[in-house]
Amino acid sequence: MVKHLRVDREEKYEIVEKWFLKDLEMIDGKEADTDNPYFDMHFHKVYNLEAYSCASKYTFARTLNKLNETYLKKDLKIVNFDETYLNDDSIWSSNNRDCLVLMRICFYASNLLCLSLCPLS
């Protein structure tokens, strides 16, 4: 866990606490349906955390999941997250996920509009 400090115009980051990934039991995104940066990490104790944004919360969860799959291969519970944005193999996957999601939604919406304007014979 990192604490962000701003002293005058200088920004500093201080490591407050460290955990081992093997000790992580669950990540709870609290509400999958709302856009919020809050989540809980369950170790021997539950830690209530706030990410910089909802997108960074999902990026953090994806990173922990990928690290777990690569190195530990244990059953890591990730709850109250939208599965569409958690999986790298999903249709919405890319390095810049937010822009790609918006582009694909616009693309599909324009296709639906074109199809709806086509006359049926």
PDB file of C-alpha atoms in Angstrom:
ATOM      1  CA  MET A   1       0.000   0.000   0.000  1.00  0.00           C
ATOM      2  CA  VAL A   2       1.380   3.374  -0.991  1.00  0.00           C
ATOM      3  CA  LYS A   3       0.595   6.706   0.619  1.00  0.00           C
ATOM      4  CA  HIS A   4       0.559   9.731  -1.682  1.00  0.00           C
ATOM      5  CA  LEU A   5       1.960  12.947  -0.213  1.00  0.00           C
ATOM      6  CA  ARG A   6       2.109  16.366  -1.776  1.00  0.00           C
ATOM      7  CA  VAL A   7       4.610  18.775  -0.283  1.00  0.00           C
ATOM      8  CA  ASP A   8       4.408  22.178  -1.992  1.00  0.00           C
ATOM      9  CA  ARG A   9       4.792  21.268  -5.684  1.00  0.00           C
ATOM     10  CA  GLU A  10       6.580  18.020  -5.087  1.00  0.00           C
ATOM     11  CA  GLU A  11       4.765  14.709  -5.001  1.00  0.00           C
ATOM     12  CA  LYS A  12       6.071  11.836  -2.912  1.00  0.00           C
ATOM     13  CA  TYR A  13       5.013   8.244  -2.470  1.00  0.00           C
ATOM     14  CA  GLU A  14       5.676   6.317   0.708  1.00  0.00           C
ATOM     15  CA  ILE A  15       5.309   2.547   1.085  1.00  0.00           C
ATOM     16  CA  VAL A  16       3.021   2.042   4.055  1.00  0.00           C
ATOM     17  CA  GLU A  17       2.427  -1.705   3.979  1.00  0.00           C
ATOM     18  CA  LYS A  18       3.417  -4.772   1.936  1.00  0.00           C
ATOM     19  CA  TRP A  19       1.730  -8.138   1.515  1.00  0.00           C
ATOM     20  CA  PHE A  20       2.527 -11.399  -0.197  1.00  0.00           C
ATOM     21  CA  LEU A  21       0.302 -12.433  -3.083  1.00  0.00           C
ATOM     22  CA  LYS A  22       0.144 -15.956  -1.679  1.00  0.00           C
ATOM     23  CA  ASP A  23      -1.609 -14.539   1.422  1.00  0.00           C
ATOM     24  CA  LEU A  24      -4.319 -12.788  -0.597  1.00  0.00           C
ATOM     25  CA  GLU A  25      -7.600 -14.681  -0.231  1.00  0.00           C
ATOM     26  CA  MET A  26     -10.050 -12.459  -2.076  1.00  0.00           C
ATOM     27  CA  ILE A  27     -10.507  -9.118  -3.838  1.00  0.00           C
ATOM     28  CA  ASP A  28     -13.952  -7.603  -3.416  1.00  0.00           C
ATOM     29  CA  GLY A  29     -14.842  -4.818  -5.854  1.00  0.00           C
ATOM     30  CA  LYS A  30     -17.834  -3.998  -3.647  1.00  0.00           C
ATOM     31  CA  GLU A  31     -20.242  -3.053  -6.467  1.00  0.00           C
ATOM     32  CA  ALA A  32     -19.811  -4.369  -9.999  1.00  0.00           C
ATOM     33  CA  ASP A  33     -22.645  -2.221 -11.358  1.00  0.00           C
ATOM     34  CA  THR A  34     -21.336   1.166 -10.267  1.00  0.00           C
ATOM     35  CA  ASP A  35     -18.298   3.157 -11.292  1.00  0.00           C
ATOM     36  CA  ASN A  36     -16.368   3.442  -8.031  1.00  0.00           C
ATOM     37  CA  PRO A  37     -12.697   3.103  -7.110  1.00  0.00           C
ATOM     38  CA  TYR A  38     -13.295   1.353  -3.774  1.00  0.00           C
ATOM     39  CA  PHE A  39     -12.413  -2.284  -3.135  1.00  0.00           C
ATOM     40  CA  ASP A  40     -11.460  -4.635  -0.309  1.00  0.00           C
ATOM     41  CA  MET A  41      -8.483  -6.956  -0.139  1.00  0.00           C
ATOM     42  CA  HIS A  42      -8.909  -9.929   2.173  1.00  0.00           C
ATOM     43  CA  PHE A  43      -5.751 -11.217   3.838  1.00  0.00           C
ATOM     44  CA  HIS A  44      -5.697 -12.303   7.482  1.00  0.00           C
ATOM     45  CA  LYS A  45      -7.500  -8.967   7.857  1.00  0.00           C
ATOM     46  CA  VAL A  46      -9.751  -7.022   5.467  1.00  0.00           C
ATOM     47  CA  TYR A  47      -8.232  -3.836   4.059  1.00  0.00           C
ATOM     48  CA  ASN A  48     -10.531  -1.177   2.584  1.00  0.00           C
ATOM     49  CA  LEU A  49      -8.725   0.538  -0.276  1.00  0.00           C
ATOM     50  CA  GLU A  50      -9.375   3.238  -2.841  1.00  0.00           C
ATOM     51  CA  ALA A  51      -7.779   3.237  -6.287  1.00  0.00           C
ATOM     52  CA  TYR A  52      -7.089   6.352  -8.308  1.00  0.00           C
ATOM     53  CA  SER A  53     -10.057   5.523 -10.564  1.00  0.00           C
ATOM     54  CA  CYS A  54     -12.387   2.673 -11.425  1.00  0.00           C
ATOM     55  CA  ALA A  55     -10.208   1.862 -14.455  1.00  0.00           C
ATOM     56  CA  SER A  56      -7.116   1.601 -12.248  1.00  0.00           C
ATOM     57  CA  LYS A  57      -9.047  -0.651  -9.837  1.00  0.00           C
ATOM     58  CA  TYR A  58      -9.783  -3.050 -12.703  1.00  0.00           C
ATOM     59  CA  THR A  59      -6.203  -2.841 -13.973  1.00  0.00           C
ATOM     60  CA  PHE A  60      -4.952  -3.704 -10.496  1.00  0.00           C
ATOM     61  CA  ALA A  61      -7.334  -6.685 -10.234  1.00  0.00           C
ATOM     62  CA  ARG A  62      -6.319  -7.934 -13.710  1.00  0.00           C
ATOM     63  CA  THR A  63      -2.646  -7.631 -12.792  1.00  0.00           C
ATOM     64  CA  LEU A  64      -3.071  -9.565  -9.540  1.00  0.00           C
ATOM     65  CA  ASN A  65      -5.072 -12.224 -11.350  1.00  0.00           C
ATOM     66  CA  LYS A  66      -2.420 -12.576 -14.069  1.00  0.00           C
ATOM     67  CA  LEU A  67       0.394 -12.761 -11.492  1.00  0.00           C
ATOM     68  CA  ASN A  68      -1.560 -15.402  -9.613  1.00  0.00           C
ATOM     69  CA  GLU A  69      -2.138 -17.450 -12.795  1.00  0.00           C
ATOM     70  CA  THR A  70       1.520 -17.176 -13.786  1.00  0.00           C
ATOM     71  CA  TYR A  71       3.239 -17.884 -10.490  1.00  0.00           C
ATOM     72  CA  LEU A  72       0.898 -19.316  -7.855  1.00  0.00           C
ATOM     73  CA  LYS A  73      -1.969 -20.966  -9.741  1.00  0.00           C
ATOM     74  CA  LYS A  74      -4.133 -20.848  -6.633  1.00  0.00           C
ATOM     75  CA  ASP A  75      -7.854 -20.179  -6.416  1.00  0.00           C
ATOM     76  CA  LEU A  76      -7.969 -16.392  -6.066  1.00  0.00           C
ATOM     77  CA  LYS A  77     -11.512 -15.123  -5.574  1.00  0.00           C
ATOM     78  CA  ILE A  78     -12.310 -11.906  -7.396  1.00  0.00           C
ATOM     79  CA  VAL A  79     -15.885 -10.878  -6.607  1.00  0.00           C
ATOM     80  CA  ASN A  80     -18.094  -7.922  -7.451  1.00  0.00           C
ATOM     81  CA  PHE A  81     -16.157  -7.024 -10.589  1.00  0.00           C
ATOM     82  CA  ASP A  82     -17.624  -7.003 -14.097  1.00  0.00           C
ATOM     83  CA  GLU A  83     -16.184 -10.168 -15.707  1.00  0.00           C
ATOM     84  CA  THR A  84     -16.140  -8.512 -19.141  1.00  0.00           C
ATOM     85  CA  TYR A  85     -13.391  -6.145 -18.063  1.00  0.00           C
ATOM     86  CA  LEU A  86     -11.464  -8.641 -15.938  1.00  0.00           C
ATOM     87  CA  ASN A  87     -10.596 -11.221 -18.581  1.00  0.00           C
ATOM     88  CA  ASP A  88      -7.789 -10.545 -21.031  1.00  0.00           C
ATOM     89  CA  ASP A  89      -9.373 -12.912 -23.532  1.00  0.00           C
ATOM     90  CA  SER A  90     -12.608 -10.955 -23.689  1.00  0.00           C
ATOM     91  CA  ILE A  91     -13.752  -9.029 -26.753  1.00  0.00           C
ATOM     92  CA  TRP A  92     -12.977  -5.748 -24.986  1.00  0.00           C
ATOM     93  CA  SER A  93      -9.343  -6.580 -24.285  1.00  0.00           C
ATOM     94  CA  SER A  94      -6.481  -4.243 -25.258  1.00  0.00           C
ATOM     95  CA  ASN A  95      -3.704  -2.190 -23.720  1.00  0.00           C
ATOM     96  CA  ASN A  96      -5.860   0.929 -23.736  1.00  0.00           C
ATOM     97  CA  ARG A  97      -9.099  -0.727 -22.689  1.00  0.00           C
ATOM     98  CA  ASP A  98     -11.238   2.346 -22.075  1.00  0.00           C
ATOM     99  CA  CYS A  99     -10.735   3.848 -25.548  1.00  0.00           C
ATOM    100  CA  LEU A 100     -11.171   0.503 -27.252  1.00  0.00           C
ATOM    101  CA  VAL A 101     -14.411  -0.200 -25.418  1.00  0.00           C
ATOM    102  CA  LEU A 102     -15.798   3.170 -26.448  1.00  0.00           C
ATOM    103  CA  MET A 103     -14.736   2.665 -30.073  1.00  0.00           C
ATOM    104  CA  ARG A 104     -16.317  -0.793 -30.264  1.00  0.00           C
ATOM    105  CA  ILE A 105     -19.567   0.404 -28.710  1.00  0.00           C
ATOM    106  CA  CYS A 106     -19.728   3.234 -31.264  1.00  0.00           C
ATOM    107  CA  PHE A 107     -18.950   0.794 -34.084  1.00  0.00           C
ATOM    108  CA  TYR A 108     -21.716  -1.599 -33.037  1.00  0.00           C
ATOM    109  CA  ALA A 109     -24.164   1.256 -32.513  1.00  0.00           C
ATOM    110  CA  SER A 110     -23.484   2.639 -35.999  1.00  0.00           C
ATOM    111  CA  ASN A 111     -23.947  -0.846 -37.492  1.00  0.00           C
ATOM    112  CA  LEU A 112     -27.277  -1.201 -35.712  1.00  0.00           C
ATOM    113  CA  LEU A 113     -28.346   2.212 -36.970  1.00  0.00           C
ATOM    114  CA  CYS A 114     -27.428   1.306 -40.566  1.00  0.00           C
ATOM    115  CA  LEU A 115     -29.263  -2.007 -40.305  1.00  0.00           C
ATOM    116  CA  SER A 116     -32.343  -0.359 -38.870  1.00  0.00           C
ATOM    117  CA  LEU A 117     -32.468   2.099 -41.800  1.00  0.00           C
ATOM    118  CA  CYS A 118     -32.271  -0.645 -44.453  1.00  0.00           C
ATOM    119  CA  PRO A 119     -35.654  -1.268 -46.043  1.00  0.00           C
ATOM    120  CA  LEU A 120     -37.064  -4.765 -45.718  1.00  0.00           C
ATOM    121  CA  SER A 121     -38.344  -6.251 -48.942  1.00  0.00           C
TER     122      SER A 121
END
